[in-house]
Amino acid sequence: MPNIAQAKKRDKQNKKIYLRNRSQRSEMRTLIKQFLVEIKDKNLEKAKVNFQKAVKRLHQLAGKKLIKKNKASRITSRLNKKLKGLSAA
């Protein structure tokens, strides 16, 4: 446990930031899973809506440097590939 006031404050800030980041990552994963469920159910309209939500959130988090930009692009590409596969079928 830190003794210096500055270290105590940083510890408190780090916990707060950690919880926020964890929440945002969890939200990102949830959006991706919702999209994948719609793909599995072959529901094209809901899949398109969930795809847009997931991609928007991915790139927001990449902009905040919570995830890397290449990771956001890679996930977007994979999700888009699944969406195109569904619309072609």
CSV table of N, CA and C in Angstrom, one decimal:
chain,number,residue,atom,x,y,z
A,1,MET,N,0.9,-1.2,0.0
A,1,MET,CA,0.0,0.0,0.0
A,1,MET,C,0.9,1.2,0.0
A,2,PRO,N,0.6,2.2,-0.9
A,2,PRO,CA,1.5,3.4,-1.0
A,2,PRO,C,1.3,4.3,0.3
A,3,ASN,N,2.4,4.9,0.6
A,3,ASN,CA,2.4,5.8,1.8
A,3,ASN,C,2.3,7.3,1.4
A,4,ILE,N,2.9,7.6,0.2
A,4,ILE,CA,3.0,9.0,-0.3
A,4,ILE,C,1.6,9.3,-0.9
A,5,ALA,N,1.2,10.6,-0.7
A,5,ALA,CA,-0.1,11.0,-1.2
A,5,ALA,C,-0.2,10.9,-2.7
A,6,GLN,N,0.8,11.2,-3.4
A,6,GLN,CA,0.8,11.1,-4.9
A,6,GLN,C,0.6,9.7,-5.4
A,7,ALA,N,1.3,8.8,-4.7
A,7,ALA,CA,1.2,7.3,-5.0
A,7,ALA,C,-0.2,6.8,-4.7
A,8,LYS,N,-0.8,7.3,-3.6
A,8,LYS,CA,-2.2,6.9,-3.3
A,8,LYS,C,-3.1,7.4,-4.3
A,9,LYS,N,-2.9,8.6,-4.8
A,9,LYS,CA,-3.8,9.1,-5.8
A,9,LYS,C,-3.7,8.4,-7.1
A,10,ARG,N,-2.4,8.1,-7.5
A,10,ARG,CA,-2.2,7.3,-8.8
A,10,ARG,C,-2.8,5.9,-8.7
A,11,ASP,N,-2.8,5.3,-7.5
A,11,ASP,CA,-3.4,4.0,-7.3
A,11,ASP,C,-4.9,4.1,-7.5
A,12,LYS,N,-5.5,5.1,-6.9
A,12,LYS,CA,-6.9,5.3,-7.0
A,12,LYS,C,-7.3,5.5,-8.5
A,13,GLN,N,-6.5,6.4,-9.2
A,13,GLN,CA,-6.8,6.7,-10.6
A,13,GLN,C,-6.6,5.4,-11.5
A,14,ASN,N,-5.6,4.6,-11.2
A,14,ASN,CA,-5.4,3.4,-12.0
A,14,ASN,C,-6.5,2.4,-11.8
A,15,LYS,N,-7.1,2.3,-10.6
A,15,LYS,CA,-8.2,1.4,-10.4
A,15,LYS,C,-9.4,1.8,-11.2
A,16,LYS,N,-9.6,3.1,-11.2
A,16,LYS,CA,-10.8,3.7,-11.9
A,16,LYS,C,-10.6,3.5,-13.4
A,17,ILE,N,-9.4,3.8,-13.9
A,17,ILE,CA,-9.2,3.6,-15.3
A,17,ILE,C,-9.3,2.1,-15.7
A,18,TYR,N,-8.8,1.2,-14.9
A,18,TYR,CA,-8.8,-0.2,-15.2
A,18,TYR,C,-10.3,-0.7,-15.3
A,19,LEU,N,-11.1,-0.2,-14.4
A,19,LEU,CA,-12.5,-0.6,-14.4
A,19,LEU,C,-13.2,-0.1,-15.7
A,20,ARG,N,-12.9,1.2,-16.1
A,20,ARG,CA,-13.5,1.7,-17.3
A,20,ARG,C,-13.1,1.0,-18.5
A,21,ASN,N,-11.8,0.7,-18.6
A,21,ASN,CA,-11.3,-0.1,-19.7
A,21,ASN,C,-11.9,-1.5,-19.8
A,22,ARG,N,-12.0,-2.1,-18.7
A,22,ARG,CA,-12.5,-3.5,-18.6
A,22,ARG,C,-14.0,-3.5,-19.1
A,23,SER,N,-14.7,-2.5,-18.7
A,23,SER,CA,-16.1,-2.3,-19.1
A,23,SER,C,-16.2,-2.1,-20.6
A,24,GLN,N,-15.4,-1.3,-21.1
A,24,GLN,CA,-15.4,-1.0,-22.6
A,24,GLN,C,-15.0,-2.2,-23.4
A,25,ARG,N,-14.0,-2.9,-22.9
A,25,ARG,CA,-13.6,-4.1,-23.7
A,25,ARG,C,-14.7,-5.2,-23.6
A,26,SER,N,-15.4,-5.3,-22.5
A,26,SER,CA,-16.5,-6.2,-22.3
A,26,SER,C,-17.6,-5.8,-23.3
A,27,GLU,N,-17.9,-4.5,-23.4
A,27,GLU,CA,-19.0,-4.1,-24.3
A,27,GLU,C,-18.6,-4.4,-25.7
A,28,MET,N,-17.4,-4.2,-26.1
A,28,MET,CA,-16.9,-4.6,-27.4
A,28,MET,C,-17.1,-6.0,-27.7
A,29,ARG,N,-16.8,-6.9,-26.8
A,29,ARG,CA,-16.9,-8.3,-27.0
A,29,ARG,C,-18.4,-8.7,-27.1
A,30,THR,N,-19.2,-8.1,-26.3
A,30,THR,CA,-20.7,-8.3,-26.3
A,30,THR,C,-21.3,-8.0,-27.7
A,31,LEU,N,-20.9,-6.8,-28.2
A,31,LEU,CA,-21.4,-6.4,-29.5
A,31,LEU,C,-20.9,-7.4,-30.6
A,32,ILE,N,-19.7,-7.9,-30.6
A,32,ILE,CA,-19.2,-8.9,-31.5
A,32,ILE,C,-20.0,-10.2,-31.4
A,33,LYS,N,-20.3,-10.6,-30.2
A,33,LYS,CA,-21.0,-11.8,-30.0
A,33,LYS,C,-22.5,-11.7,-30.5
A,34,GLN,N,-23.1,-10.5,-30.3
A,34,GLN,CA,-24.4,-10.3,-30.7
A,34,GLN,C,-24.5,-10.4,-32.3
A,35,PHE,N,-23.5,-9.9,-32.9
A,35,PHE,CA,-23.4,-10.0,-34.4
A,35,PHE,C,-23.2,-11.4,-34.8
A,36,LEU,N,-22.4,-12.2,-34.1
A,36,LEU,CA,-22.2,-13.6,-34.5
A,36,LEU,C,-23.4,-14.4,-34.3
A,37,VAL,N,-24.2,-14.1,-33.3
A,37,VAL,CA,-25.4,-14.8,-33.0
A,37,VAL,C,-26.4,-14.6,-34.2
A,38,GLU,N,-26.5,-13.4,-34.7
A,38,GLU,CA,-27.4,-13.0,-35.8
A,38,GLU,C,-26.9,-13.7,-37.1
A,39,ILE,N,-25.6,-13.8,-37.2
A,39,ILE,CA,-25.1,-14.6,-38.4
A,39,ILE,C,-25.5,-16.0,-38.3
A,40,LYS,N,-25.3,-16.6,-37.1
A,40,LYS,CA,-25.6,-18.0,-36.9
A,40,LYS,C,-27.1,-18.3,-37.2
A,41,ASP,N,-28.0,-17.3,-36.8
A,41,ASP,CA,-29.4,-17.4,-37.0
A,41,ASP,C,-29.8,-17.0,-38.4
A,42,LYS,N,-28.9,-16.6,-39.2
A,42,LYS,CA,-29.1,-16.2,-40.6
A,42,LYS,C,-30.1,-15.1,-40.7
A,43,ASN,N,-30.0,-14.1,-39.8
A,43,ASN,CA,-30.9,-12.9,-39.8
A,43,ASN,C,-30.1,-11.8,-40.4
A,44,LEU,N,-30.2,-11.5,-41.7
A,44,LEU,CA,-29.4,-10.5,-42.4
A,44,LEU,C,-29.6,-9.1,-41.9
A,45,GLU,N,-30.8,-8.7,-41.7
A,45,GLU,CA,-31.1,-7.3,-41.3
A,45,GLU,C,-30.5,-7.0,-39.9
A,46,LYS,N,-30.8,-7.8,-39.0
A,46,LYS,CA,-30.2,-7.6,-37.6
A,46,LYS,C,-28.7,-7.7,-37.6
A,47,ALA,N,-28.2,-8.6,-38.4
A,47,ALA,CA,-26.7,-8.8,-38.5
A,47,ALA,C,-26.1,-7.5,-39.1
A,48,LYS,N,-26.7,-6.8,-40.1
A,48,LYS,CA,-26.2,-5.6,-40.6
A,48,LYS,C,-26.2,-4.5,-39.5
A,49,VAL,N,-27.2,-4.4,-38.8
A,49,VAL,CA,-27.3,-3.4,-37.7
A,49,VAL,C,-26.2,-3.6,-36.6
A,50,ASN,N,-26.1,-4.9,-36.2
A,50,ASN,CA,-25.1,-5.2,-35.2
A,50,ASN,C,-23.7,-5.1,-35.7
A,51,PHE,N,-23.5,-5.3,-37.0
A,51,PHE,CA,-22.2,-5.1,-37.6
A,51,PHE,C,-21.8,-3.7,-37.5
A,52,GLN,N,-22.7,-2.8,-37.9
A,52,GLN,CA,-22.4,-1.3,-37.8
A,52,GLN,C,-22.1,-0.9,-36.4
A,53,LYS,N,-22.9,-1.4,-35.4
A,53,LYS,CA,-22.6,-1.0,-34.0
A,53,LYS,C,-21.2,-1.5,-33.6
A,54,ALA,N,-20.9,-2.8,-33.9
A,54,ALA,CA,-19.6,-3.4,-33.5
A,54,ALA,C,-18.5,-2.6,-34.2
A,55,VAL,N,-18.6,-2.3,-35.4
A,55,VAL,CA,-17.5,-1.7,-36.1
A,55,VAL,C,-17.2,-0.3,-35.6
A,56,LYS,N,-18.3,0.4,-35.4
A,56,LYS,CA,-18.2,1.8,-34.8
A,56,LYS,C,-17.5,1.7,-33.4
A,57,ARG,N,-17.9,0.8,-32.6
A,57,ARG,CA,-17.3,0.7,-31.3
A,57,ARG,C,-15.8,0.3,-31.3
A,58,LEU,N,-15.5,-0.6,-32.2
A,58,LEU,CA,-14.1,-1.1,-32.4
A,58,LEU,C,-13.2,0.1,-32.7
A,59,HIS,N,-13.7,0.9,-33.7
A,59,HIS,CA,-12.8,2.0,-34.1
A,59,HIS,C,-12.8,3.1,-33.1
A,60,GLN,N,-13.8,3.3,-32.3
A,60,GLN,CA,-13.8,4.3,-31.2
A,60,GLN,C,-12.7,3.8,-30.2
A,61,LEU,N,-12.7,2.6,-29.9
A,61,LEU,CA,-11.8,2.1,-28.9
A,61,LEU,C,-10.3,2.1,-29.4
A,62,ALA,N,-10.2,1.9,-30.7
A,62,ALA,CA,-8.9,2.0,-31.4
A,62,ALA,C,-8.4,3.5,-31.3
A,63,GLY,N,-9.3,4.4,-31.5
A,63,GLY,CA,-9.0,5.8,-31.4
A,63,GLY,C,-8.6,6.2,-30.0
A,64,LYS,N,-9.1,5.6,-29.0
A,64,LYS,CA,-8.7,5.8,-27.6
A,64,LYS,C,-7.5,5.0,-27.2
A,65,LYS,N,-7.0,4.2,-28.1
A,65,LYS,CA,-5.9,3.3,-27.9
A,65,LYS,C,-6.1,2.3,-26.8
A,66,LEU,N,-7.4,1.9,-26.7
A,66,LEU,CA,-7.7,0.8,-25.8
A,66,LEU,C,-7.4,-0.6,-26.5
A,67,ILE,N,-7.5,-0.6,-27.8
A,67,ILE,CA,-7.0,-1.7,-28.6
A,67,ILE,C,-6.2,-1.1,-29.8
A,68,LYS,N,-5.4,-1.9,-30.4
A,68,LYS,CA,-4.6,-1.3,-31.5
A,68,LYS,C,-5.4,-1.2,-32.8
A,69,LYS,N,-5.1,-0.2,-33.6
A,69,LYS,CA,-5.8,0.0,-34.8
A,69,LYS,C,-5.8,-1.2,-35.8
A,70,ASN,N,-4.7,-1.9,-35.8
A,70,ASN,CA,-4.7,-3.1,-36.7
A,70,ASN,C,-5.6,-4.1,-36.2
A,71,LYS,N,-5.7,-4.3,-34.9
A,71,LYS,CA,-6.6,-5.3,-34.3
A,71,LYS,C,-8.1,-4.9,-34.7
A,72,ALA,N,-8.4,-3.6,-34.6
A,72,ALA,CA,-9.8,-3.2,-34.9
A,72,ALA,C,-10.0,-3.5,-36.4
A,73,SER,N,-9.1,-3.2,-37.3
A,73,SER,CA,-9.2,-3.4,-38.7
A,73,SER,C,-9.4,-4.9,-39.0
A,74,ARG,N,-8.6,-5.7,-38.3
A,74,ARG,CA,-8.6,-7.2,-38.5
A,74,ARG,C,-9.9,-7.8,-38.1
A,75,ILE,N,-10.4,-7.4,-37.0
A,75,ILE,CA,-11.7,-7.9,-36.5
A,75,ILE,C,-12.8,-7.4,-37.5
A,76,THR,N,-12.8,-6.1,-37.9
A,76,THR,CA,-13.8,-5.6,-38.8
A,76,THR,C,-13.8,-6.4,-40.1
A,77,SER,N,-12.6,-6.7,-40.6
A,77,SER,CA,-12.5,-7.5,-41.8
A,77,SER,C,-13.1,-8.9,-41.7
A,78,ARG,N,-12.8,-9.5,-40.6
A,78,ARG,CA,-13.4,-10.9,-40.4
A,78,ARG,C,-14.9,-10.8,-40.2
A,79,LEU,N,-15.4,-9.8,-39.5
A,79,LEU,CA,-16.8,-9.7,-39.4
A,79,LEU,C,-17.5,-9.4,-40.7
A,80,ASN,N,-16.9,-8.6,-41.5
A,80,ASN,CA,-17.4,-8.2,-42.8
A,80,ASN,C,-17.4,-9.4,-43.7
A,81,LYS,N,-16.4,-10.3,-43.6
A,81,LYS,CA,-16.3,-11.5,-44.4
A,81,LYS,C,-17.5,-12.4,-44.1
A,82,LYS,N,-17.8,-12.5,-42.8
A,82,LYS,CA,-19.0,-13.3,-42.4
A,82,LYS,C,-20.3,-12.8,-42.9
A,83,LEU,N,-20.4,-11.4,-42.8
A,83,LEU,CA,-21.6,-10.8,-43.3
A,83,LEU,C,-21.8,-11.0,-44.8
A,84,LYS,N,-20.7,-10.8,-45.6
A,84,LYS,CA,-20.8,-11.0,-47.0
A,84,LYS,C,-21.2,-12.5,-47.3
A,85,GLY,N,-20.6,-13.4,-46.5
A,85,GLY,CA,-20.9,-14.8,-46.8
A,85,GLY,C,-22.4,-15.1,-46.5
A,86,LEU,N,-23.0,-14.4,-45.5
A,86,LEU,CA,-24.4,-14.6,-45.3
A,86,LEU,C,-25.3,-14.0,-46.3
A,87,SER,N,-24.9,-12.8,-46.8
A,87,SER,CA,-25.7,-12.1,-47.8
A,87,SER,C,-25.6,-12.9,-49.2
A,88,ALA,N,-24.5,-13.5,-49.4
A,88,ALA,CA,-24.3,-14.3,-50.7
A,88,ALA,C,-25.1,-15.6,-50.7
A,89,ALA,N,-25.3,-16.1,-49.5
A,89,ALA,CA,-26.0,-17.4,-49.4
A,89,ALA,C,-27.5,-17.3,-49.5
